[in-house]
Short mmCIF file of C-alpha atoms in Angstrom, two decimals:
data_model
loop_
_atom_site.label_atom_id
_atom_site.label_comp_id
_atom_site.label_asym_id
_atom_site.label_seq_id
_atom_site.Cartn_x
_atom_site.Cartn_y
_atom_site.Cartn_z
CA MET U 22 37.75 10.19 -67.77
CA ALA U 23 39.53 13.23 -67.05
CA PRO U 24 42.11 14.72 -69.65
CA ARG U 25 45.77 13.91 -68.80
CA GLY U 26 47.15 16.76 -66.63
CA THR U 27 44.02 18.29 -65.22
CA ALA U 28 43.10 17.43 -61.73
CA ALA U 29 39.88 15.29 -61.22
CA ALA U 30 36.63 17.63 -60.12
CA ALA U 31 36.04 17.52 -56.48
CA PRO U 32 32.40 15.96 -56.05
CA ALA U 33 29.84 18.49 -55.33
CA PRO U 34 28.92 19.26 -51.77
CA GLY U 35 26.08 16.99 -50.51
CA LYS U 36 26.58 14.18 -53.02
CA GLY U 37 28.55 11.65 -51.67
CA ALA U 38 31.10 13.91 -49.80
CA LYS U 39 30.76 14.33 -46.02
CA ALA U 40 31.63 17.95 -45.03
CA PRO U 41 34.43 18.42 -42.71
CA GLY U 42 33.53 18.34 -38.99
CA ARG U 43 30.23 16.89 -39.27
CA SER U 44 28.97 13.60 -38.31
CA VAL U 45 27.11 10.96 -40.37
CA THR U 46 23.79 12.53 -39.82
CA GLY U 47 25.26 15.84 -40.99
CA THR U 48 25.26 17.60 -37.44
CA ARG U 49 28.37 19.22 -36.07
CA PRO U 50 29.19 17.06 -32.62
CA TRP U 51 29.42 20.16 -30.67
CA ILE U 52 25.87 20.92 -31.77
CA ALA U 53 24.62 17.39 -30.91
CA GLY U 54 26.26 17.59 -27.53
CA ALA U 55 24.66 20.82 -26.77
CA PHE U 56 21.29 19.55 -27.26
CA LEU U 57 22.00 16.41 -25.32
CA LEU U 58 23.65 17.92 -22.44
CA PRO U 59 20.55 19.15 -20.59
CA ALA U 60 18.98 15.76 -20.91
CA LEU U 61 22.27 14.17 -19.67
CA LEU U 62 22.42 16.43 -16.66
CA LEU U 63 18.88 15.68 -15.89
CA LEU U 64 19.39 11.87 -16.20
CA GLY U 65 22.53 12.38 -14.06
CA ALA U 66 20.95 14.26 -11.35
CA LEU U 67 17.50 12.33 -11.01
CA VAL U 68 18.57 8.68 -11.98
CA VAL U 69 22.43 8.16 -11.76
CA TYR U 70 22.89 9.88 -8.76
CA PRO U 71 20.04 8.59 -6.62
CA ILE U 72 20.88 5.12 -7.58
CA GLY U 73 24.66 5.60 -6.54
CA PHE U 74 23.65 7.28 -3.43
CA SER U 75 21.31 4.51 -2.55
CA LEU U 76 24.12 1.88 -3.30
CA TRP U 77 26.61 3.65 -1.04
CA ARG U 78 23.97 4.40 1.88
CA SER U 79 23.02 0.64 1.68
CA PHE U 80 26.18 -0.36 3.47
CA PHE U 81 25.72 1.94 6.44
CA ASP U 82 23.54 1.54 9.66
CA ALA U 83 20.57 3.93 10.34
CA PRO U 84 22.38 7.02 11.62
CA GLY U 85 24.73 6.54 8.31
CA SER U 86 27.66 6.90 10.30
CA GLY U 87 28.85 3.36 10.87
CA PHE U 88 29.90 0.98 7.94
CA VAL U 89 27.88 -2.42 8.20
CA GLY U 90 28.81 -3.97 4.80
CA LEU U 91 26.10 -6.59 3.43
CA ASP U 92 24.17 -6.62 7.05
CA ASN U 93 21.51 -4.59 5.63
CA TYR U 94 20.89 -7.14 2.76
CA GLY U 95 20.90 -9.94 5.33
CA GLU U 96 18.31 -8.18 7.23
CA LEU U 97 16.08 -8.20 4.09
CA PHE U 98 15.55 -12.25 4.42
CA ALA U 99 15.71 -12.15 8.25
CA ASP U 100 13.10 -9.40 9.06
CA GLU U 101 9.59 -11.02 9.14
CA ARG U 102 7.88 -8.15 7.57
CA ILE U 103 10.32 -7.64 4.64
CA ARG U 104 9.97 -11.61 3.83
CA THR U 105 6.30 -11.25 3.71
CA ALA U 106 6.72 -7.91 1.32
CA LEU U 107 8.88 -10.12 -1.00
CA LYS U 108 6.30 -13.08 -0.75
CA ASN U 109 3.51 -10.55 -1.59
CA ASN U 110 5.56 -9.08 -4.76
CA VAL U 111 6.13 -12.62 -6.03
CA ILE U 112 2.26 -13.23 -6.00
CA TRP U 113 1.86 -9.72 -7.63
CA VAL U 114 4.32 -10.48 -10.23
CA VAL U 115 2.81 -13.70 -11.51
CA VAL U 116 -0.82 -13.28 -10.84
CA ALA U 117 -1.59 -9.52 -11.81
CA PRO U 118 -0.08 -9.33 -15.15
CA THR U 119 -1.27 -12.72 -16.13
CA VAL U 120 -4.68 -11.84 -15.24
CA ALA U 121 -4.77 -8.34 -16.49
CA THR U 122 -3.22 -9.88 -19.93
CA ALA U 123 -5.57 -12.54 -20.16
CA LEU U 124 -8.56 -10.25 -19.86
CA GLY U 125 -7.14 -7.82 -22.02
CA LEU U 126 -6.82 -10.45 -24.78
CA ILE U 127 -10.37 -11.84 -24.15
CA PHE U 128 -12.03 -8.45 -24.47
CA ALA U 129 -9.94 -7.46 -27.42
CA VAL U 130 -10.85 -10.55 -29.34
CA LEU U 131 -14.74 -10.64 -28.43
CA THR U 132 -15.02 -6.75 -29.05
CA GLU U 133 -13.93 -7.33 -32.61
CA ARG U 134 -17.31 -9.26 -33.03
CA VAL U 135 -19.70 -6.64 -31.48
CA ARG U 136 -21.30 -3.58 -33.18
CA TRP U 137 -20.54 -1.68 -30.03
CA GLY U 138 -17.18 -2.88 -29.50
CA THR U 139 -15.57 0.75 -29.58
CA ALA U 140 -17.76 1.73 -26.62
CA PHE U 141 -16.93 -1.01 -24.77
CA LYS U 142 -13.21 -0.64 -25.01
CA LEU U 143 -13.71 3.01 -24.00
CA ILE U 144 -15.37 1.86 -20.81
CA VAL U 145 -12.78 -0.88 -20.27
CA PHE U 146 -10.07 1.76 -20.66
CA MET U 147 -11.46 4.62 -18.87
CA PRO U 148 -10.06 3.36 -15.32
CA MET U 149 -6.57 4.31 -16.76
CA ALA U 150 -7.51 7.64 -16.82
CA ILE U 151 -7.90 7.74 -12.80
CA SER U 152 -4.84 8.03 -10.44
CA MET U 153 -3.73 5.41 -8.23
CA LEU U 154 -4.51 7.20 -5.21
CA ALA U 155 -8.32 7.85 -6.53
CA ALA U 156 -8.56 4.04 -7.39
CA GLY U 157 -7.31 3.16 -3.95
CA ILE U 158 -10.16 5.42 -2.55
CA ILE U 159 -12.50 4.09 -4.51
CA PHE U 160 -11.77 0.42 -3.64
CA ARG U 161 -11.33 1.26 -0.24
CA LEU U 162 -15.18 2.08 -0.09
CA VAL U 163 -16.03 -0.92 -2.58
CA TYR U 164 -14.54 -3.39 0.04
CA GLU U 165 -16.02 -1.81 3.02
CA GLN U 166 -17.22 -4.43 5.32
CA ASP U 167 -20.67 -2.45 6.12
CA PRO U 168 -23.06 -3.92 3.51
CA GLU U 169 -24.81 -0.59 3.28
CA ARG U 170 -21.69 1.08 2.30
CA GLY U 171 -19.61 -1.60 0.46
CA VAL U 172 -20.69 -2.51 -3.08
CA ALA U 173 -18.83 -5.67 -2.97
CA ASN U 174 -20.56 -6.84 0.26
CA ALA U 175 -23.87 -5.62 -0.83
CA VAL U 176 -24.05 -7.55 -3.70
CA TRP U 177 -22.35 -10.76 -2.14
CA VAL U 178 -25.16 -10.22 0.78
CA SER U 179 -27.92 -10.05 -1.66
CA VAL U 180 -26.72 -13.25 -3.48
CA HIS U 181 -26.33 -15.15 0.06
CA ASP U 182 -29.74 -14.04 1.18
CA THR U 183 -31.41 -15.14 -1.83
CA PHE U 184 -30.68 -18.63 -1.34
CA ALA U 185 -29.94 -18.50 2.60
CA GLU U 186 -33.04 -17.52 4.93
CA PRO U 187 -31.93 -14.69 7.16
CA ALA U 188 -32.56 -15.14 10.88
CA PRO U 189 -35.63 -13.73 12.03
CA TYR U 190 -34.25 -12.31 15.30
CA PRO U 191 -30.54 -11.98 15.45
CA GLY U 192 -29.18 -11.45 18.64
CA ALA U 193 -32.26 -12.43 20.82
CA ASN U 194 -32.01 -14.28 24.06
CA PRO U 195 -34.27 -15.35 27.05
CA ARG U 196 -34.00 -13.54 30.53
CA PRO U 197 -31.27 -14.81 32.79
CA ASN U 198 -33.92 -16.42 35.29
CA ALA U 199 -36.35 -17.74 32.65
CA ASP U 200 -37.34 -21.44 32.00
CA LEU U 201 -35.51 -21.20 28.71
CA LYS U 202 -31.63 -21.90 29.18
CA PRO U 203 -28.84 -22.11 26.65
CA SER U 204 -28.44 -25.73 25.09
CA GLY U 205 -25.19 -25.30 22.90
CA GLY U 206 -24.62 -23.94 19.75
CA GLY U 207 -26.55 -20.65 20.16
CA SER U 208 -29.94 -22.62 20.77
CA PHE U 209 -32.20 -22.55 23.75
CA THR U 210 -34.26 -25.11 25.63
CA THR U 211 -36.64 -25.26 28.01
CA GLU U 212 -35.88 -26.81 31.29
CA GLU U 213 -39.25 -28.76 31.88
CA PRO U 214 -40.88 -31.28 29.60
CA ALA U 215 -44.14 -29.88 27.99
CA ARG U 216 -47.59 -31.33 28.70
CA THR U 217 -50.51 -31.35 26.45
CA GLY U 218 -53.28 -29.20 27.49
CA THR U 219 -51.13 -26.62 28.81
CA ALA U 220 -49.83 -23.35 27.21
CA VAL U 221 -45.82 -22.59 27.53
CA GLY U 222 -44.87 -19.20 27.00
CA LEU U 223 -41.43 -18.36 25.57
CA PRO U 224 -40.41 -14.56 26.34
CA LEU U 225 -37.33 -13.64 24.81
CA VAL U 226 -35.68 -10.08 25.11
CA ALA U 227 -32.85 -8.23 23.22
CA VAL U 228 -34.60 -8.07 20.00
CA GLN U 229 -33.92 -5.30 17.79
CA PRO U 230 -36.08 -2.38 17.28
CA ASP U 231 -36.37 -3.12 13.62
CA ASP U 232 -37.16 -6.78 13.79
CA VAL U 233 -40.40 -6.12 15.83
CA LYS U 234 -41.51 -2.76 13.62
CA GLY U 235 -45.07 -3.46 12.69
CA ALA U 236 -45.36 -6.40 14.76
CA HIS U 237 -48.89 -7.36 16.29
CA ARG U 238 -49.57 -7.26 19.84
CA ALA U 239 -48.86 -10.67 21.46
CA VAL U 240 -51.82 -12.61 22.47
CA PRO U 241 -51.73 -15.43 25.25
CA ALA U 242 -52.43 -18.63 23.79
CA LYS U 243 -55.39 -21.04 25.23
CA PRO U 244 -54.58 -24.56 26.21
CA ARG U 245 -56.09 -27.24 23.78
CA PRO U 246 -56.66 -30.62 24.58
CA GLY U 247 -54.16 -32.91 22.89
CA GLN U 248 -51.87 -30.20 22.11
CA ILE U 249 -49.00 -28.09 23.29
CA THR U 250 -49.82 -24.36 22.73
CA GLY U 251 -48.20 -21.24 23.79
CA THR U 252 -46.96 -17.71 22.66
CA ALA U 253 -43.40 -16.41 21.73
CA TRP U 254 -43.31 -12.53 22.63
CA LEU U 255 -40.83 -9.67 23.30
CA ASP U 256 -40.92 -9.42 27.09
CA PHE U 257 -40.12 -5.84 27.17
CA THR U 258 -42.42 -2.75 27.68
CA ARG U 259 -41.26 0.53 26.47
CA GLY U 260 -40.62 2.98 29.18
CA GLY U 261 -40.59 0.26 31.85
CA GLY U 262 -42.97 -1.31 33.96
CA GLY U 263 -44.66 -4.61 32.60
CA THR U 264 -44.08 -8.00 34.62
CA PRO U 265 -41.71 -10.37 33.36
CA ASP U 266 -42.82 -13.74 32.09
CA ARG U 267 -46.25 -12.30 31.51
CA ILE U 268 -47.68 -10.62 28.38
CA ASP U 269 -48.43 -7.26 29.02
CA PRO U 270 -51.00 -5.32 26.80
CA SER U 271 -48.21 -3.13 25.00
CA GLU U 272 -45.61 -6.06 24.26
CA LYS U 273 -45.16 -7.37 20.73
CA ALA U 274 -45.60 -10.98 19.28
CA LEU U 275 -42.49 -12.68 17.78
CA ALA U 276 -43.80 -14.19 14.34
CA GLY U 277 -41.81 -16.56 12.32
CA LEU U 278 -40.00 -18.24 15.07
CA ARG U 279 -39.26 -22.02 14.90
CA ILE U 280 -39.96 -24.06 17.88
CA GLU U 281 -38.78 -27.77 18.03
CA ALA U 282 -40.19 -30.21 20.28
CA VAL U 283 -37.08 -32.58 21.53
CA ARG U 284 -36.98 -35.84 23.09
CA ASP U 285 -34.07 -38.00 23.77
CA GLY U 286 -32.21 -35.81 21.41
CA LYS U 287 -34.56 -36.33 18.47
CA VAL U 288 -37.09 -33.67 17.06
CA VAL U 289 -40.41 -35.22 17.44
CA ALA U 290 -42.44 -32.17 16.27
CA THR U 291 -41.97 -28.61 14.81
CA ALA U 292 -44.06 -25.49 14.72
CA THR U 293 -43.58 -21.79 13.61
CA THR U 294 -45.22 -18.80 15.26
CA ALA U 295 -48.05 -17.09 13.78
CA ALA U 296 -48.43 -13.31 13.29
CA ASP U 297 -49.66 -13.10 17.25
CA GLY U 298 -46.97 -15.05 18.30
CA THR U 299 -48.81 -18.16 19.12
CA TYR U 300 -48.09 -21.95 18.06
CA ALA U 301 -49.41 -25.45 18.61
CA LEU U 302 -47.75 -28.47 18.65
CA PRO U 303 -49.41 -31.93 18.19
CA GLY U 304 -49.88 -34.76 20.93
CA ARG U 305 -46.76 -36.71 20.13
CA ALA U 306 -45.02 -33.69 21.42
CA GLU U 307 -45.96 -34.83 25.04
CA GLY U 308 -43.28 -35.04 27.52
CA ALA U 309 -40.81 -33.29 24.87
CA LYS U 310 -38.69 -30.23 25.85
CA LEU U 311 -39.28 -26.98 23.76
CA ARG U 312 -36.02 -25.70 21.82
CA LEU U 313 -35.66 -22.50 20.06
CA PRO U 314 -32.88 -23.55 17.44
CA ALA U 315 -29.73 -21.31 16.85
CA ALA U 316 -31.12 -20.37 13.18
CA ASN U 317 -33.60 -18.15 15.17
CA PHE U 318 -31.05 -16.04 16.33
CA ALA U 319 -27.87 -16.11 14.17
CA GLU U 320 -26.33 -12.77 13.43
CA ALA U 321 -27.05 -11.44 10.00
CA TYR U 322 -24.76 -12.32 7.42
CA ASN U 323 -22.38 -9.30 7.12
CA GLY U 324 -20.60 -10.29 3.63
CA VAL U 325 -16.95 -11.15 3.29
CA ASP U 326 -13.97 -9.51 5.26
CA TRP U 327 -12.32 -8.52 1.95
CA LEU U 328 -9.67 -6.36 3.70
CA GLY U 329 -8.81 -9.21 6.30
CA PRO U 330 -5.43 -10.61 6.90
CA ALA U 331 -6.47 -13.56 4.28
CA LEU U 332 -8.22 -11.72 1.38
CA VAL U 333 -6.36 -8.38 1.36
CA THR U 334 -3.88 -9.14 -1.21
CA PRO U 335 -6.01 -10.74 -3.71
CA ALA U 336 -8.57 -7.78 -3.24
CA ILE U 337 -5.95 -5.17 -4.07
CA ILE U 338 -4.88 -7.28 -6.81
CA GLY U 339 -8.37 -7.28 -8.23
CA SER U 340 -8.30 -3.25 -8.06
CA TYR U 341 -5.21 -3.25 -10.05
CA VAL U 342 -6.59 -5.45 -12.75
CA TRP U 343 -9.68 -3.01 -13.03
CA MET U 344 -7.15 -0.43 -13.83
CA TRP U 345 -4.87 -2.09 -16.14
CA ALA U 346 -6.95 -4.66 -18.22
CA GLY U 347 -8.07 -1.67 -20.57
CA PHE U 348 -4.39 -1.04 -21.29
CA ALA U 349 -3.64 -4.65 -22.05
CA MET U 350 -6.69 -4.64 -23.97
CA VAL U 351 -5.78 -1.67 -26.26
CA LEU U 352 -2.29 -2.92 -26.89
CA ILE U 353 -3.77 -6.29 -27.75
CA ALA U 354 -6.39 -5.00 -30.15
CA ALA U 355 -3.78 -2.84 -31.80
CA GLY U 356 -1.69 -6.02 -32.82
CA LEU U 357 -5.18 -8.02 -33.50
CA ALA U 358 -5.78 -5.47 -36.19
CA SER U 359 -2.45 -6.15 -37.80
CA VAL U 360 -3.24 -9.76 -38.00
CA PRO U 361 -4.07 -11.18 -41.61
CA ARG U 362 -7.69 -11.77 -41.95
CA GLU U 363 -6.86 -14.52 -44.70
CA LEU U 364 -4.83 -16.48 -42.23
CA LEU U 365 -8.08 -16.79 -39.96
CA GLU U 366 -10.34 -17.37 -42.78
CA ALA U 367 -8.00 -20.19 -44.26
CA ALA U 368 -8.02 -21.94 -40.86
CA ARG U 369 -11.74 -21.84 -40.74
CA VAL U 370 -12.12 -23.13 -44.19
CA ASP U 371 -9.68 -25.94 -43.19
CA GLY U 372 -12.03 -26.96 -40.57
CA ALA U 373 -10.76 -25.45 -37.59
CA ASN U 374 -13.60 -24.19 -34.92
CA GLU U 375 -13.23 -20.78 -33.28
CA TRP U 376 -11.34 -22.16 -30.16
CA GLN U 377 -8.93 -23.73 -32.45
CA VAL U 378 -8.57 -20.57 -34.77
CA PHE U 379 -8.10 -18.68 -31.31
CA ARG U 380 -5.52 -20.76 -29.89
CA ARG U 381 -3.42 -22.10 -32.83
CA VAL U 382 -3.64 -19.02 -35.04
CA THR U 383 -4.76 -15.79 -33.22
CA VAL U 384 -2.67 -16.37 -29.90
CA PRO U 385 0.70 -17.38 -31.75
CA LEU U 386 0.28 -14.51 -34.02
CA LEU U 387 -0.23 -11.93 -31.07
CA ALA U 388 2.71 -13.46 -29.11
CA PRO U 389 5.27 -10.33 -29.58
CA VAL U 390 2.30 -8.14 -28.23
CA LEU U 391 1.34 -10.39 -25.35
CA VAL U 392 5.39 -10.29 -24.17
CA VAL U 393 5.35 -6.33 -24.33
CA VAL U 394 2.16 -6.03 -22.36
CA LEU U 395 3.16 -8.81 -19.60
CA VAL U 396 6.75 -7.29 -19.38
CA THR U 397 5.43 -3.84 -18.90
CA LEU U 398 2.92 -4.98 -16.16
CA MET U 399 5.66 -6.81 -14.53
CA ILE U 400 7.67 -3.95 -14.34
CA ASN U 401 4.50 -1.81 -13.20
CA VAL U 402 3.94 -4.51 -10.25
CA LEU U 403 7.41 -4.50 -8.97
CA LYS U 404 7.00 -0.94 -8.08
CA ILE U 405 3.36 -1.01 -6.66
CA PHE U 406 2.81 1.09 -3.76
CA ASP U 407 -0.26 3.47 -3.65
CA LEU U 408 -2.84 0.95 -3.98
CA VAL U 409 -1.73 -1.35 -1.27
CA TYR U 410 -0.92 1.99 1.08
CA ILE U 411 -4.66 3.37 0.49
CA ILE U 412 -6.63 0.04 0.37
CA ALA U 413 -5.03 -1.92 3.12
CA PRO U 414 -6.18 -0.77 6.21
CA GLY U 415 -3.68 -0.58 9.57
CA ALA U 416 -4.99 -3.96 10.97
CA SER U 417 -3.87 -5.85 7.84
CA GLN U 418 -1.29 -3.57 6.23
CA ASP U 419 1.58 -6.10 7.32
CA GLU U 420 -0.21 -9.01 5.40
CA ALA U 421 -0.63 -6.64 2.21
CA ASN U 422 3.00 -5.60 2.46
CA VAL U 423 4.97 -5.09 -0.62
CA LEU U 424 8.76 -4.12 -1.12
CA ALA U 425 7.78 -0.56 -2.47
CA LEU U 426 5.56 0.11 0.91
CA GLN U 427 8.48 -1.47 3.04
CA LEU U 428 10.99 0.91 1.47
CA TYR U 429 8.80 3.88 2.26
CA GLN U 430 8.26 2.53 5.83
CA SER U 431 11.72 1.93 6.36
CA SER U 432 12.87 5.16 5.10
CA PHE U 433 10.40 7.48 6.20
CA GLY U 434 8.06 5.64 8.45
CA THR U 435 7.95 5.61 12.34
CA ASP U 436 11.04 3.03 12.60
CA VAL U 437 13.37 4.82 10.39
CA ASN U 438 16.50 3.09 9.05
CA GLN U 439 17.61 4.48 5.76
CA GLY U 440 20.02 1.81 5.60
CA ILE U 441 17.45 -0.86 5.16
CA GLY U 442 15.51 1.51 2.80
CA SER U 443 18.30 1.91 0.76
CA ALA U 444 19.28 -1.96 0.47
CA ILE U 445 15.63 -2.73 -0.35
CA ALA U 446 15.77 -0.08 -3.23
CA VAL U 447 18.83 -1.53 -4.55
CA PHE U 448 17.13 -4.87 -4.55
CA LEU U 449 14.22 -3.61 -6.26
CA LEU U 450 16.28 -2.09 -8.92
CA LEU U 451 18.06 -5.97 -9.20
CA LEU U 452 14.67 -7.40 -9.53
CA VAL U 453 13.57 -4.86 -12.39
CA SER U 454 16.78 -5.14 -14.07
CA PRO U 455 16.39 -8.75 -15.67
CA VAL U 456 12.88 -7.58 -16.89
CA LEU U 457 14.39 -4.44 -18.16
CA ILE U 458 17.27 -6.15 -20.24
CA VAL U 459 14.99 -8.90 -21.65
CA ASN U 460 12.82 -5.79 -23.16
CA ILE U 461 15.81 -3.87 -24.44
CA ARG U 462 16.88 -7.27 -26.39
CA ARG U 463 13.45 -7.93 -27.78
CA LEU U 464 13.18 -4.17 -29.00
CA ARG U 465 16.57 -4.30 -30.55
CA LYS U 466 15.74 -7.61 -32.57
CA GLU U 467 12.54 -6.01 -33.69
CA ARG U 468 14.51 -2.95 -34.94
CA GLN U 469 16.85 -5.32 -36.87
CA ARG U 470 14.07 -7.21 -38.74
#
């Protein structure tokens, strides 16, 4: 206690007293403002002004001279292309973040149990180092229709051909004036019934050169009692010449061709041509017509039209998941590293199997991290543009359309209407805003804990 008549000693600077003109943090306000000013100017120039201008421009027509009110916003739901883009955005928001997060969770959990988990994480995360443009070019080649160029169809065709025998002579057919006539479904049937003891020739044309590469020379079949014989051959002589419907010395045999003897609509006998093109049918084929089924001439399986109108959106979503599953995996793995191991061990001691531990312990503890990943990816896919623009071919770009791509096309494409483009931009901002608000509230709650 200070002696009577003396003033109390002033507190020492820095101990409980705030210097005049300073903020709580000890910084003068004008100094803090000077440091923040460049960032505020950039924020205003690059964010606030464009948002305000887009909002203002969305109320005007294409030239920007006539006020149209909310007509541009009404056009968003009247135009077929924009409705397709809106529908595709819904598919993107629902499917892409969910699949990428689920794969990231699976990878993060499984890589904890393997010795080479770090290397696996590096490989899965590596696509994040690739730009969207480069990834789009990569997957445009992956989804190429030609199996000799497109990896996806090369694998798909290989699997298909493993279980389904390819046609020996795709695209082949008889001459227009030959005895073989089309009989529906791509098959060909002789006009006259075959008789035992005779040889029935089956000449074909339009056979691909690769299909007869290395083939034997065709040999005329000799008639046999009690059998129907004949030869199937390529009725074509290189360089011209030769006689139609007759086996010339240089003409090739068609081996492996299936032949059916058909009577009253039923197959009574079958045969397959030998290496020299000859075949033989038993006596029960007497009076039957000879049919070459369509399986002999079916076009080679060319895989799936990944970038066609039906599959283009799922295919592009697949490329997005390939890029962003690594991002989800790394964030979830970081959250998984902070999960108390004693909780997992306690659940196992209590008799829970691995699936129950994963579903009832691991996933609930990772819920905050999973929400972060989902929200981040949802914001990202609402703005998706690069992959769709690069991967989708012109023929199916309308089916793969998304709002960001439509925004670009409406603002800078062939049919320019910046009023519509600005309305789409404002609409996209409104779609992103709820997700951003939820994310900001979640961050504030976490800071208060």
